[in-house]
Amino acid sequence: MTRLMEIEIPLPPWIVLPAFFALLVILGKIIDLFSQRYLRQWAARTAFKTDDLFLQSLIWSMHLWLVLIGLYVTANALELPDKLVHFANQAAFIGFVLTLIYLGSRFLVLFIHEYGSQYEPIRASTGLLENLTRAVIILLGLMIILDSLGVSIAPLLTTLGIGSLAVALALQDTLANFFAGLYLLVDRPIQVGDYIKLDTGDEGYVERIGWRCARIRTLPNNIVIIPNQKLSQSVITNYYLPEPRMSLLLKVGVSYDSDPQQVEQLLLEVVQEAVGQVDGLLGEPAPFVRFIPGFSDFSLDFTLICQVRQFVDQYSVQHELRKRIFKRFRQEGIEIPFPIRTIYLKENDRSRVVNHDASRADARPEAHHLPRPEEE
């Protein structure tokens, strides 16, 4: 009589156990054939690369489970001492938990790696997330194993709580930067490649968002390193949201003798001719001109509004458009004014001013004065 997994079989153990192990070997072969015919072909058709690695880990774990089942059945089928049976059962359970820890951490780490390699916002922090995930799963597995061995985990939890509090206080700034980095990765107010400007005046391209700091490359090709906590608390202007395309407002002033209708027409002709010739200048939406801000002290001011491909293109586009506008205005005889002030003085006021200047000159004989117009 053999007791096999709570089932009494009227056969001696030397017959039942070999038959049972033969059954386990057959199950292992069936798992291999099923995985080779179906699972591996399915994994090969998917777009993900990591599912092949996880499938190999799963097949290896299933074979190990068969071995653990054999150990458990053998220990309970044979007439062994209770302590030895208990030890074998504990070993089988611990082995099963360890394989679950391995599979769980393997699956999540591969998932994070696959997702992080495809999505730029978390690519820089995939290593940190993988290590944290692996540590959490291993810690949970160890707590389950200790509890199964009869070890009280309450003191361990208390120790971990006190230790975590001490570590949190010691690494307050580091943890603040870490969680601020997670906020930046999840909420995604900025992404790698965006051109941003902070309320501190720093601006440039986002090069990298790490777990502690972000790197911004300025136009002079310098790197500004900003802690994540300060970055998350800053007022950020993202010139790439909602899209990289942006409006360029170009102010142009002409003399009061100019015809506003003609000026508007000439500006439109210049910018329309430049579309396709000036890199970064867009033809859609169509450019337009507004007589704004209008009347200034010495000029009629117009604003030319056009679209550029991205923030940095505005500089080259302004450069080319200003040259073309200046050339076209010269050809059409339109004057671009500069500040001129004409002051009219009465004869008595002028004499008084001249005498006042002369008295100041007498007081400082060492000063040298240019001859005044009336003295020439």
Short mmCIF file of C-alpha atoms in Angstrom, two decimals:
data_model
loop_
_atom_site.label_atom_id
_atom_site.label_comp_id
_atom_site.label_asym_id
_atom_site.label_seq_id
_atom_site.Cartn_x
_atom_site.Cartn_y
_atom_site.Cartn_z
CA MET A 1 0.00 0.00 0.00
CA THR A 2 1.39 3.39 -1.08
CA ARG A 3 -0.06 6.77 -0.11
CA LEU A 4 0.42 9.16 -3.02
CA MET A 5 -0.82 12.75 -2.60
CA GLU A 6 -3.62 11.78 -0.20
CA ILE A 7 -4.51 8.82 -2.46
CA GLU A 8 -3.90 5.27 -1.26
CA ILE A 9 -2.67 2.99 -4.04
CA PRO A 10 -2.64 -0.77 -3.39
CA LEU A 11 0.87 -1.17 -4.78
CA PRO A 12 4.29 -1.13 -3.15
CA PRO A 13 6.35 2.12 -3.34
CA TRP A 14 9.06 0.54 -5.55
CA ILE A 15 6.42 0.23 -8.31
CA VAL A 16 4.43 3.44 -7.73
CA LEU A 17 7.33 5.88 -7.47
CA PRO A 18 9.13 4.86 -10.71
CA ALA A 19 5.80 5.02 -12.53
CA PHE A 20 5.13 8.45 -11.06
CA PHE A 21 8.56 9.76 -12.10
CA ALA A 22 8.03 8.33 -15.59
CA LEU A 23 4.78 10.28 -15.70
CA LEU A 24 6.65 13.46 -14.72
CA VAL A 25 9.19 12.87 -17.50
CA ILE A 26 6.35 12.43 -19.99
CA LEU A 27 4.75 15.67 -18.77
CA GLY A 28 8.09 17.43 -19.26
CA LYS A 29 8.28 16.20 -22.84
CA ILE A 30 4.70 17.31 -23.47
CA ILE A 31 5.56 20.78 -22.16
CA ASP A 32 8.56 20.93 -24.50
CA LEU A 33 6.52 19.84 -27.52
CA PHE A 34 3.67 22.23 -26.73
CA SER A 35 6.01 25.16 -26.22
CA GLN A 36 7.97 24.34 -29.36
CA ARG A 37 4.90 23.99 -31.58
CA TYR A 38 2.69 26.74 -30.25
CA LEU A 39 4.25 29.06 -27.68
CA ARG A 40 7.56 29.69 -29.45
CA GLN A 41 5.83 30.27 -32.79
CA TRP A 42 3.43 32.68 -31.14
CA ALA A 43 6.31 34.54 -29.47
CA ALA A 44 8.19 34.73 -32.79
CA ARG A 45 5.21 36.44 -34.44
CA THR A 46 4.90 39.19 -31.83
CA ALA A 47 6.63 42.54 -32.15
CA PHE A 48 8.21 42.25 -28.70
CA LYS A 49 11.63 40.69 -28.31
CA THR A 50 11.52 40.03 -24.59
CA ASP A 51 8.64 37.53 -24.70
CA ASP A 52 11.06 34.94 -26.12
CA LEU A 53 13.31 35.37 -23.09
CA PHE A 54 10.39 35.15 -20.67
CA LEU A 55 9.11 32.02 -22.42
CA GLN A 56 12.47 30.32 -21.90
CA SER A 57 12.34 31.24 -18.20
CA LEU A 58 8.78 29.92 -17.93
CA ILE A 59 9.66 26.56 -19.52
CA TRP A 60 12.69 26.20 -17.23
CA SER A 61 10.51 26.98 -14.19
CA MET A 62 7.88 24.43 -15.23
CA HIS A 63 10.54 21.71 -15.40
CA LEU A 64 11.73 22.73 -11.95
CA TRP A 65 8.15 22.53 -10.67
CA LEU A 66 7.98 18.94 -11.90
CA VAL A 67 11.14 18.15 -9.92
CA LEU A 68 9.68 19.79 -6.80
CA ILE A 69 6.47 17.82 -7.20
CA GLY A 70 8.53 14.65 -7.42
CA LEU A 71 10.39 15.60 -4.24
CA TYR A 72 7.16 16.29 -2.39
CA VAL A 73 5.51 13.06 -3.53
CA THR A 74 8.58 10.95 -2.75
CA ALA A 75 8.93 12.36 0.77
CA ASN A 76 5.29 11.67 1.57
CA ALA A 77 5.08 8.28 -0.15
CA LEU A 78 8.00 6.69 1.64
CA GLU A 79 7.89 5.86 5.32
CA LEU A 80 10.39 8.49 6.39
CA PRO A 81 10.76 10.23 9.76
CA ASP A 82 8.39 13.14 10.29
CA LYS A 83 11.22 15.65 10.53
CA LEU A 84 12.64 14.54 7.21
CA VAL A 85 9.21 14.69 5.57
CA HIS A 86 8.64 18.15 7.01
CA PHE A 87 12.05 19.27 5.75
CA ALA A 88 11.33 17.95 2.25
CA ASN A 89 7.94 19.66 2.18
CA GLN A 90 9.48 22.96 3.27
CA ALA A 91 12.21 22.62 0.65
CA ALA A 92 9.61 21.99 -2.06
CA PHE A 93 7.56 24.99 -0.95
CA ILE A 94 10.60 27.28 -0.78
CA GLY A 95 11.71 26.14 -4.22
CA PHE A 96 8.24 26.87 -5.58
CA VAL A 97 8.26 30.38 -4.04
CA LEU A 98 11.75 31.06 -5.39
CA THR A 99 10.66 30.15 -8.91
CA LEU A 100 7.67 32.48 -8.57
CA ILE A 101 10.01 35.26 -7.42
CA TYR A 102 12.25 34.59 -10.37
CA LEU A 103 9.37 34.52 -12.86
CA GLY A 104 7.69 37.62 -11.43
CA SER A 105 10.85 39.71 -11.39
CA ARG A 106 11.86 38.38 -14.80
CA PHE A 107 8.51 39.28 -16.35
CA LEU A 108 8.31 42.78 -14.86
CA VAL A 109 11.95 43.61 -15.59
CA LEU A 110 11.62 42.46 -19.20
CA PHE A 111 8.37 44.42 -19.53
CA ILE A 112 9.98 47.60 -18.18
CA HIS A 113 12.99 47.10 -20.43
CA GLU A 114 10.82 46.56 -23.51
CA TYR A 115 8.54 49.50 -22.75
CA GLY A 116 11.42 51.78 -21.78
CA SER A 117 13.38 51.04 -24.95
CA GLN A 118 10.42 52.13 -27.10
CA TYR A 119 9.27 55.20 -25.17
CA GLU A 120 11.77 58.00 -24.79
CA PRO A 121 10.35 59.56 -21.57
CA ILE A 122 11.34 56.58 -19.38
CA ARG A 123 14.35 55.31 -21.33
CA ALA A 124 16.81 57.12 -19.06
CA SER A 125 15.32 55.57 -15.89
CA THR A 126 14.70 51.99 -16.98
CA GLY A 127 17.72 50.67 -15.07
CA LEU A 128 16.56 52.27 -11.82
CA LEU A 129 12.99 51.03 -12.25
CA GLU A 130 14.21 47.51 -13.02
CA ASN A 131 16.34 47.38 -9.87
CA LEU A 132 13.53 48.73 -7.69
CA THR A 133 11.05 46.22 -9.10
CA ARG A 134 13.45 43.33 -8.58
CA ALA A 135 14.18 44.43 -5.00
CA VAL A 136 10.47 44.71 -4.08
CA ILE A 137 9.60 41.26 -5.47
CA ILE A 138 12.58 39.61 -3.76
CA LEU A 139 11.67 41.27 -0.45
CA LEU A 140 8.07 40.02 -0.67
CA GLY A 141 9.26 36.51 -1.53
CA LEU A 142 11.68 36.41 1.40
CA MET A 143 8.91 37.51 3.77
CA ILE A 144 6.69 34.66 2.51
CA ILE A 145 9.51 32.14 2.96
CA LEU A 146 10.30 33.35 6.49
CA ASP A 147 6.64 33.16 7.44
CA SER A 148 6.42 29.58 6.13
CA LEU A 149 9.45 28.64 8.25
CA GLY A 150 7.73 29.96 11.36
CA VAL A 151 9.90 33.04 11.68
CA SER A 152 7.95 36.05 12.89
CA ILE A 153 8.23 38.86 10.39
CA ALA A 154 6.74 41.51 12.69
CA PRO A 155 10.14 42.54 14.15
CA LEU A 156 11.55 42.54 10.63
CA LEU A 157 8.76 44.83 9.43
CA THR A 158 9.35 47.13 12.40
CA THR A 159 13.07 47.22 11.68
CA LEU A 160 12.42 47.91 8.02
CA GLY A 161 10.02 50.71 8.93
CA ILE A 162 12.49 52.41 11.26
CA GLY A 163 15.33 51.89 8.80
CA SER A 164 13.24 53.27 5.96
CA LEU A 165 12.41 56.36 8.02
CA ALA A 166 16.08 56.94 8.82
CA VAL A 167 17.07 56.47 5.20
CA ALA A 168 14.28 58.79 4.06
CA LEU A 169 15.46 61.54 6.40
CA ALA A 170 19.09 61.09 5.38
CA LEU A 171 18.27 61.05 1.67
CA GLN A 172 15.50 63.62 1.72
CA ASP A 173 16.84 65.69 -1.17
CA THR A 174 17.74 62.61 -3.20
CA LEU A 175 14.28 61.10 -2.73
CA ALA A 176 12.64 64.43 -3.56
CA ASN A 177 14.57 64.55 -6.82
CA PHE A 178 13.71 60.91 -7.52
CA PHE A 179 9.95 61.36 -7.07
CA ALA A 180 10.07 64.64 -8.98
CA GLY A 181 11.74 62.71 -11.79
CA LEU A 182 8.92 60.15 -11.70
CA TYR A 183 6.42 63.00 -11.93
CA LEU A 184 8.21 64.39 -14.97
CA LEU A 185 8.24 60.94 -16.60
CA VAL A 186 4.56 60.22 -15.91
CA ASP A 187 2.99 63.65 -16.44
CA ARG A 188 5.39 64.44 -19.32
CA PRO A 189 5.33 68.26 -19.27
CA ILE A 190 8.64 68.04 -21.12
CA GLN A 191 10.28 65.35 -23.22
CA VAL A 192 13.76 64.71 -24.50
CA GLY A 193 14.31 66.91 -27.57
CA ASP A 194 11.91 69.69 -26.51
CA TYR A 195 13.08 73.30 -26.44
CA ILE A 196 12.06 74.83 -23.10
CA LYS A 197 12.54 78.02 -21.13
CA LEU A 198 12.42 78.23 -17.33
CA ASP A 199 11.36 81.14 -15.16
CA THR A 200 15.00 81.38 -14.07
CA GLY A 201 15.95 82.38 -17.62
CA ASP A 202 17.63 79.09 -18.52
CA GLU A 203 16.54 77.75 -21.89
CA GLY A 204 17.62 75.07 -24.33
CA TYR A 205 16.99 71.55 -25.59
CA VAL A 206 16.17 68.79 -23.09
CA GLU A 207 19.00 66.28 -23.45
CA ARG A 208 18.14 63.82 -20.69
CA ILE A 209 15.79 63.33 -17.75
CA GLY A 210 17.46 61.14 -15.16
CA TRP A 211 16.43 59.93 -11.72
CA ARG A 212 18.19 62.86 -9.99
CA CYS A 213 18.53 65.70 -12.50
CA ALA A 214 17.76 66.86 -16.01
CA ARG A 215 20.26 68.11 -18.58
CA ILE A 216 19.48 71.04 -20.87
CA ARG A 217 21.70 71.97 -23.81
CA THR A 218 21.70 75.70 -24.51
CA LEU A 219 22.09 77.26 -27.95
CA PRO A 220 25.79 78.12 -27.25
CA ASN A 221 26.20 74.32 -26.78
CA ASN A 222 26.58 74.34 -23.00
CA ILE A 223 24.93 71.87 -20.62
CA VAL A 224 22.79 73.17 -17.74
CA ILE A 225 22.15 70.56 -15.03
CA ILE A 226 18.96 71.16 -13.04
CA PRO A 227 17.78 68.97 -10.10
CA ASN A 228 14.42 67.37 -10.81
CA GLN A 229 12.84 68.97 -7.75
CA LYS A 230 13.69 72.49 -8.93
CA LEU A 231 12.62 71.65 -12.47
CA SER A 232 9.23 70.33 -11.35
CA GLN A 233 8.63 73.49 -9.29
CA SER A 234 9.62 75.87 -12.11
CA VAL A 235 7.32 77.65 -14.52
CA ILE A 236 8.21 75.99 -17.83
CA THR A 237 7.53 77.31 -21.31
CA ASN A 238 7.66 74.39 -23.72
CA TYR A 239 8.09 75.67 -27.28
CA TYR A 240 7.35 72.19 -28.65
CA LEU A 241 3.85 71.92 -27.16
CA PRO A 242 1.24 71.50 -28.43
CA GLU A 243 3.45 71.24 -31.55
CA PRO A 244 6.91 72.47 -32.63
CA ARG A 245 5.45 74.89 -35.22
CA MET A 246 5.18 78.44 -33.89
CA SER A 247 4.25 81.95 -35.01
CA LEU A 248 6.90 84.55 -35.80
CA LEU A 249 5.96 88.22 -35.31
CA LEU A 250 8.21 90.58 -37.25
CA LYS A 251 7.81 94.31 -36.60
CA VAL A 252 8.48 96.67 -39.54
CA GLY A 253 8.39 100.48 -39.41
CA VAL A 254 8.06 102.89 -42.38
CA SER A 255 7.88 106.67 -42.68
CA TYR A 256 4.64 108.61 -42.45
CA ASP A 257 4.92 109.43 -46.16
CA SER A 258 4.33 105.76 -47.07
CA ASP A 259 1.05 104.27 -48.30
CA PRO A 260 -0.12 101.64 -45.74
CA GLN A 261 -1.85 99.58 -48.42
CA GLN A 262 1.31 99.43 -50.52
CA VAL A 263 3.45 98.50 -47.50
CA GLU A 264 1.10 95.65 -46.58
CA GLN A 265 1.14 94.33 -50.14
CA LEU A 266 4.93 94.48 -50.40
CA LEU A 267 5.43 92.64 -47.10
CA LEU A 268 3.10 89.85 -48.22
CA GLU A 269 4.91 89.55 -51.56
CA VAL A 270 8.29 89.33 -49.85
CA VAL A 271 7.27 86.58 -47.43
CA GLN A 272 5.39 84.61 -50.09
CA GLU A 273 8.44 84.66 -52.36
CA ALA A 274 10.61 83.49 -49.46
CA VAL A 275 8.45 80.40 -48.78
CA GLY A 276 10.33 77.42 -50.16
CA GLN A 277 13.58 79.40 -50.39
CA VAL A 278 14.18 80.13 -46.70
CA ASP A 279 14.67 76.99 -44.62
CA GLY A 280 12.22 76.77 -41.72
CA LEU A 281 9.66 79.24 -43.16
CA LEU A 282 6.22 77.66 -43.66
CA GLY A 283 3.58 78.67 -46.18
CA GLU A 284 0.69 77.19 -44.20
CA PRO A 285 -1.02 78.74 -42.35
CA ALA A 286 -0.69 81.65 -44.78
CA PRO A 287 1.31 84.71 -43.64
CA PHE A 288 -0.55 87.98 -43.04
CA VAL A 289 0.17 91.60 -42.10
CA ARG A 290 -1.50 93.79 -39.47
CA PHE A 291 -1.19 97.55 -39.01
CA ILE A 292 -0.19 97.00 -35.40
CA PRO A 293 1.06 98.65 -33.17
CA GLY A 294 0.26 101.44 -35.65
CA PHE A 295 1.27 105.05 -35.05
CA SER A 296 4.52 105.63 -33.18
CA ASP A 297 6.57 108.79 -32.63
CA PHE A 298 8.37 108.70 -35.97
CA SER A 299 7.04 105.74 -37.99
CA LEU A 300 4.06 103.68 -39.09
CA ASP A 301 4.54 100.26 -37.51
CA PHE A 302 3.33 97.02 -39.12
CA THR A 303 3.58 93.44 -37.86
CA LEU A 304 4.26 90.58 -40.26
CA ILE A 305 2.98 87.24 -38.89
CA CYS A 306 4.24 83.99 -40.40
CA GLN A 307 4.86 80.40 -39.28
CA VAL A 308 8.23 78.75 -38.68
CA ARG A 309 8.96 75.03 -38.36
CA GLN A 310 10.34 75.16 -34.83
CA PHE A 311 11.61 77.60 -32.24
CA VAL A 312 15.23 77.79 -33.36
CA ASP A 313 14.22 78.48 -36.99
CA GLN A 314 12.94 81.93 -36.07
CA TYR A 315 16.47 83.36 -36.02
CA SER A 316 17.47 82.36 -39.55
CA VAL A 317 14.00 83.25 -40.89
CA GLN A 318 14.15 86.74 -39.34
CA HIS A 319 17.63 87.21 -40.76
CA GLU A 320 16.55 86.41 -44.32
CA LEU A 321 13.22 88.25 -44.21
CA ARG A 322 14.74 91.48 -42.88
CA LYS A 323 17.32 91.50 -45.69
CA ARG A 324 14.67 90.90 -48.33
CA ILE A 325 12.31 93.52 -46.88
CA PHE A 326 15.08 96.13 -46.76
CA LYS A 327 16.07 95.41 -50.36
CA ARG A 328 12.47 95.55 -51.60
CA PHE A 329 11.70 98.79 -49.76
CA ARG A 330 14.75 100.42 -51.33
CA GLN A 331 13.60 99.34 -54.78
CA GLU A 332 10.11 100.77 -54.17
CA GLY A 333 11.39 104.00 -52.59
CA ILE A 334 9.85 103.34 -49.19
CA GLU A 335 11.79 104.98 -46.39
CA ILE A 336 12.63 103.15 -43.19
CA PRO A 337 12.85 106.06 -40.70
CA PHE A 338 15.08 106.58 -37.72
CA PRO A 339 14.43 108.90 -34.74
CA ILE A 340 14.77 112.60 -35.69
CA ARG A 341 13.87 115.50 -33.40
CA THR A 342 13.59 119.07 -34.64
CA ILE A 343 13.76 121.67 -31.84
CA TYR A 344 12.64 125.26 -32.49
CA LEU A 345 14.00 127.93 -30.13
CA LYS A 346 13.03 131.58 -29.91
CA GLU A 347 15.87 134.05 -30.30
CA ASN A 348 15.65 135.25 -26.69
CA ASP A 349 15.66 131.70 -25.33
CA ARG A 350 18.64 130.79 -27.46
CA SER A 351 20.65 133.82 -26.24
CA ARG A 352 19.85 132.92 -22.70
CA VAL A 353 21.01 129.33 -23.19
CA VAL A 354 24.22 130.43 -24.91
CA ASN A 355 25.02 132.92 -22.14
CA HIS A 356 24.35 130.27 -19.55
CA ASP A 357 26.76 127.88 -21.24
CA ALA A 358 29.35 130.65 -21.50
CA SER A 359 29.16 131.41 -17.79
CA ARG A 360 29.69 127.72 -17.04
CA ALA A 361 32.70 127.69 -19.35
CA ASP A 362 34.21 130.70 -17.53
CA ALA A 363 33.89 128.86 -14.27
CA ARG A 364 35.88 125.90 -15.69
CA PRO A 365 38.68 127.37 -17.86
CA GLU A 366 40.33 123.99 -18.26
CA ALA A 367 37.40 122.60 -20.26
CA HIS A 368 37.76 122.61 -24.05
CA HIS A 369 34.68 123.49 -26.10
CA LEU A 370 34.00 123.14 -29.76
CA PRO A 371 33.08 126.43 -31.52
CA ARG A 372 29.34 127.05 -31.65
CA PRO A 373 27.63 127.63 -34.99
CA GLU A 374 27.26 131.40 -34.37
CA GLU A 375 30.98 131.71 -33.56
CA GLU A 376 32.18 130.16 -36.81
#
